[in-house]
XYZ file of C-alpha atoms in Angstrom:
294
model
C -16.167 28.403 21.194
C -14.539 31.771 20.841
C -14.154 31.920 24.610
C -11.886 28.923 24.453
C -9.661 30.631 21.919
C -10.636 28.392 19.041
C -13.004 28.883 16.151
C -14.048 27.119 12.955
C -11.058 28.226 10.871
C -8.567 27.369 13.613
C -10.102 23.941 14.239
C -10.291 23.129 10.528
C -6.625 24.032 10.096
C -5.669 21.790 13.016
C -7.798 18.922 11.723
C -6.372 19.085 8.198
C -2.842 19.286 9.597
C -3.225 16.229 11.808
C -5.026 14.203 9.136
C -2.237 15.071 6.708
C 0.411 13.758 9.079
C -1.650 10.621 9.663
C -1.733 10.061 5.902
C 2.055 10.508 5.662
C 2.611 8.048 8.504
C 0.339 5.600 6.703
C 2.330 6.090 3.496
C 5.604 5.375 5.329
C 4.088 2.215 6.821
C 2.868 1.053 3.392
C 6.304 1.682 1.838
C 8.115 -0.262 4.569
C 5.570 -3.075 4.368
C 5.841 -3.097 0.567
C 9.605 -3.639 0.814
C 8.919 -6.987 2.501
C 6.501 -8.234 -0.188
C 7.373 -10.465 -3.110
C 7.893 -8.398 -6.235
C 9.659 -8.241 -9.564
C 12.699 -6.107 -10.300
C 10.779 -3.058 -11.525
C 12.924 -0.282 -10.138
C 12.591 3.420 -11.060
C 12.383 4.008 -14.801
C 11.182 6.693 -17.149
C 7.588 5.487 -17.375
C 7.346 4.949 -13.623
C 8.736 8.407 -12.871
C 6.267 10.049 -15.254
C 3.435 8.076 -13.646
C 4.628 9.094 -10.193
C 4.807 12.755 -11.211
C 1.183 12.569 -12.372
C -0.035 10.448 -9.468
C 1.342 12.454 -6.562
C -0.475 15.767 -7.271
C -3.722 13.887 -7.964
C -3.304 11.830 -4.778
C -2.565 14.989 -2.780
C -5.714 16.683 -4.146
C -7.886 13.632 -3.447
C -6.364 13.349 0.038
C -7.049 17.020 0.778
C -10.679 16.670 -0.297
C -11.069 13.493 1.783
C -9.507 15.219 4.807
C -11.854 18.194 4.416
C -14.884 15.901 4.191
C -13.802 13.875 7.243
C -13.135 17.082 9.155
C -16.616 18.433 8.482
C -18.482 15.144 8.879
C -16.725 13.642 11.917
C -13.860 15.617 13.477
C -15.352 19.070 14.009
C -18.828 17.734 14.880
C -17.168 15.446 17.459
C -15.578 18.457 19.182
C -18.841 20.376 19.200
C -20.765 17.293 20.357
C -18.258 16.691 23.158
C -18.716 20.243 24.433
C -22.511 19.891 24.128
C -22.514 16.635 26.098
C -20.510 18.265 28.889
C -23.032 21.109 29.090
C -25.971 18.693 28.900
C -24.744 16.676 31.879
C -23.518 19.817 33.630
C -19.991 18.519 33.790
C -16.691 20.210 33.212
C -15.658 20.039 29.548
C -12.837 17.537 29.124
C -11.050 15.469 26.529
C -13.042 12.360 27.458
C -16.266 13.911 26.133
C -14.610 14.556 22.763
C -13.111 11.059 22.770
C -16.561 9.564 23.360
C -18.080 11.663 20.587
C -15.237 10.930 18.135
C -15.634 7.188 18.696
C -19.449 7.141 18.574
C -20.084 9.633 15.754
C -18.490 7.629 12.887
C -20.860 4.685 13.435
C -24.040 6.319 12.058
C -21.992 8.003 9.312
C -20.456 4.700 8.167
C -23.798 2.894 8.535
C -25.487 5.526 6.351
C -22.834 5.203 3.643
C -23.138 1.400 3.749
C -26.928 1.622 3.501
C -26.796 4.006 0.548
C -24.404 1.587 -1.197
C -26.830 -1.273 -0.640
C -24.736 -3.031 1.994
C -26.097 -4.379 5.237
C -24.567 -3.913 8.655
C -21.973 -6.536 9.488
C -18.321 -7.139 10.405
C -17.120 -5.039 7.447
C -19.165 -2.068 8.695
C -17.736 -2.420 12.193
C -14.207 -2.609 10.750
C -14.743 0.591 8.753
C -16.231 2.287 11.821
C -13.166 1.329 13.877
C -10.855 2.642 11.136
C -12.668 5.978 10.794
C -12.798 6.385 14.581
C -9.069 5.646 14.923
C -8.287 8.263 12.262
C -10.692 10.867 13.692
C -9.771 10.668 17.387
C -6.308 12.364 17.239
C -7.419 15.466 15.272
C -10.588 15.759 17.362
C -8.645 15.710 20.625
C -6.073 18.198 19.334
C -8.831 20.500 18.095
C -9.760 20.991 21.773
C -6.576 22.963 22.306
C -6.947 26.701 22.598
C -6.064 28.771 19.598
C -4.162 32.069 19.649
C -3.901 33.330 23.188
C -2.478 30.151 24.668
C 1.305 30.045 24.903
C 3.119 27.688 22.573
C 0.997 28.215 19.426
C -0.520 24.680 19.309
C -0.621 24.441 15.505
C 3.110 25.100 15.267
C 3.866 22.618 18.030
C 1.697 19.953 16.400
C 3.407 20.610 13.047
C 6.846 20.115 14.601
C 5.775 16.914 16.339
C 4.147 15.692 13.119
C 7.289 16.247 11.067
C 9.321 14.508 13.752
C 6.933 11.546 13.826
C 7.022 11.088 10.035
C 10.816 11.426 9.828
C 11.247 9.148 12.835
C 8.951 6.506 11.370
C 10.864 6.616 8.088
C 14.213 6.259 9.843
C 12.914 3.452 12.060
C 11.566 1.580 9.038
C 14.815 2.059 7.109
C 16.934 0.852 10.022
C 14.615 -2.127 10.590
C 14.986 -3.155 6.939
C 18.753 -2.534 6.892
C 19.416 -4.538 10.063
C 17.140 -7.438 9.183
C 14.599 -6.803 11.943
C 12.200 -6.597 8.995
C 13.313 -8.742 6.066
C 13.171 -6.921 2.748
C 12.256 -9.156 -0.152
C 14.911 -10.727 -2.354
C 14.443 -13.342 -5.075
C 15.528 -16.864 -4.150
C 19.059 -17.940 -4.996
C 18.744 -20.785 -7.499
C 20.969 -23.146 -9.481
C 20.687 -24.929 -12.819
C 19.412 -27.977 -10.941
C 16.539 -25.944 -9.459
C 15.677 -24.464 -12.842
C 15.658 -27.821 -14.591
C 12.117 -29.106 -14.828
C 8.644 -28.085 -15.971
C 7.279 -24.549 -15.647
C 3.641 -23.593 -16.198
C 1.590 -20.397 -16.439
C -1.376 -22.184 -14.868
C -3.205 -22.402 -18.194
C -1.883 -23.859 -21.452
C 1.616 -22.406 -21.383
C 4.395 -24.856 -20.422
C 8.192 -24.635 -20.599
C 10.374 -27.686 -20.059
C 14.041 -26.978 -19.234
C 16.359 -30.000 -19.473
C 19.769 -30.566 -17.855
C 21.501 -30.655 -21.260
C 20.451 -27.052 -22.010
C 17.588 -27.858 -24.365
C 14.100 -26.471 -23.880
C 10.594 -27.195 -25.122
C 7.821 -24.599 -25.211
C 4.139 -25.514 -25.527
C 1.342 -22.950 -25.706
C 3.495 -20.175 -24.191
C 1.536 -16.925 -24.270
C 2.642 -14.161 -26.617
C 1.762 -10.484 -26.452
C 1.587 -7.570 -28.877
C 2.246 -4.843 -26.336
C -0.437 -5.793 -23.765
C -2.743 -7.670 -26.138
C -2.571 -11.447 -26.045
C -1.925 -13.064 -29.445
C -1.396 -16.622 -30.681
C 0.835 -18.702 -28.365
C 4.184 -20.119 -29.414
C 5.805 -23.526 -29.139
C 8.789 -25.522 -30.305
C 12.264 -26.688 -29.402
C 15.114 -24.442 -28.302
C 17.875 -23.893 -25.766
C 18.288 -22.277 -22.375
C 21.143 -20.928 -20.257
C 21.459 -19.525 -16.746
C 23.502 -16.543 -15.557
C 23.773 -16.540 -11.726
C 24.956 -12.914 -11.701
C 26.589 -11.167 -8.760
C 23.470 -11.284 -6.581
C 19.949 -12.604 -6.420
C 18.540 -9.636 -8.350
C 21.066 -10.178 -11.168
C 20.099 -13.800 -11.884
C 18.716 -14.265 -15.397
C 17.625 -17.119 -17.614
C 17.845 -16.945 -21.399
C 15.370 -19.228 -23.156
C 15.610 -19.142 -26.942
C 12.799 -20.901 -28.786
C 12.194 -19.903 -32.427
C 8.854 -18.123 -32.670
C 8.729 -17.191 -28.980
C 9.347 -13.502 -28.321
C 10.280 -13.947 -24.662
C 13.911 -14.903 -24.293
C 15.016 -12.945 -21.205
C 13.518 -14.235 -17.942
C 14.081 -13.196 -14.323
C 13.307 -14.783 -10.977
C 11.022 -14.015 -8.065
C 8.921 -16.112 -5.722
C 10.416 -18.080 -2.842
C 12.983 -20.840 -2.417
C 10.134 -23.335 -2.014
C 8.249 -22.027 -5.037
C 10.361 -19.959 -7.453
C 8.730 -18.095 -10.331
C 10.060 -17.156 -13.757
C 8.760 -13.943 -15.245
C 9.159 -11.812 -18.332
C 7.736 -8.402 -19.101
C 4.565 -7.968 -21.118
C 5.055 -5.228 -23.680
C 7.334 -2.368 -22.681
C 10.001 -3.445 -20.155
C 9.238 -0.217 -18.276
C 5.792 -1.595 -17.474
C 4.958 -3.639 -14.410
C 2.875 -6.199 -16.346
C 4.397 -9.641 -16.053
C 3.978 -13.064 -17.607
C 4.754 -15.635 -14.938
C 5.637 -19.321 -14.914
C 5.690 -21.401 -11.738
C 7.783 -24.535 -11.367
C 5.692 -27.674 -11.148
C 6.506 -30.290 -8.549
C 8.168 -33.347 -9.980
């Protein structure tokens, strides 16, 4: 190993670096994908920012531990196994030996974890094996590079390429969303006619909105912060503000005894959804009503 200009510390550094960039690329992909999913208007707020400030360091620590475990269980052993296979078959060491080892080695590891968790071997095991192998192959192949002594300082080069890949992926995703190649989610544009009708929470809660602006609530859920309390019902009124855009649409439903009076829209044009916040508006807990077909 030392003769190739790489040792344990050098290989571990390379593995952690590559796995870190893979995680960042995955995060970019999840963020871009998340922009296309149906969601409520829960933009940045004080509670969310505090949660994010707590979550990120914890996620980074958990990710670092996971990367270290994967490096020691799969990545580094795959490099050593690839070199050993080349010597065993008296062949010249090459990347293909490491590739073979990095693909094959995760299978017994994943199977062992599944067995210890009481799960049998099946399609889910094969899917996890494929995922672990796909994650492990790039760092294993790059760990074959020589360490100090080879021109170009591979770790620095890999770091530059990694930063470029993450930034490039972020820019590509942003441009794709901005140009409509990927459609970012927006609530459906509705009218009073669309809102008129019967809305249900799928259980006992029902709201009936009539064309004359009157409303009837039956069994509409009520909450004390996040705890469900006795439902409300009765007669009231409703009004619709189309706003300047789809995110600004709002429906005011005033029924004496019902705490929810400010409702927003999400869903799709074919199946719009009314929602109000449960408890603190800074939360992401929602009470939803779906329009029933006439």
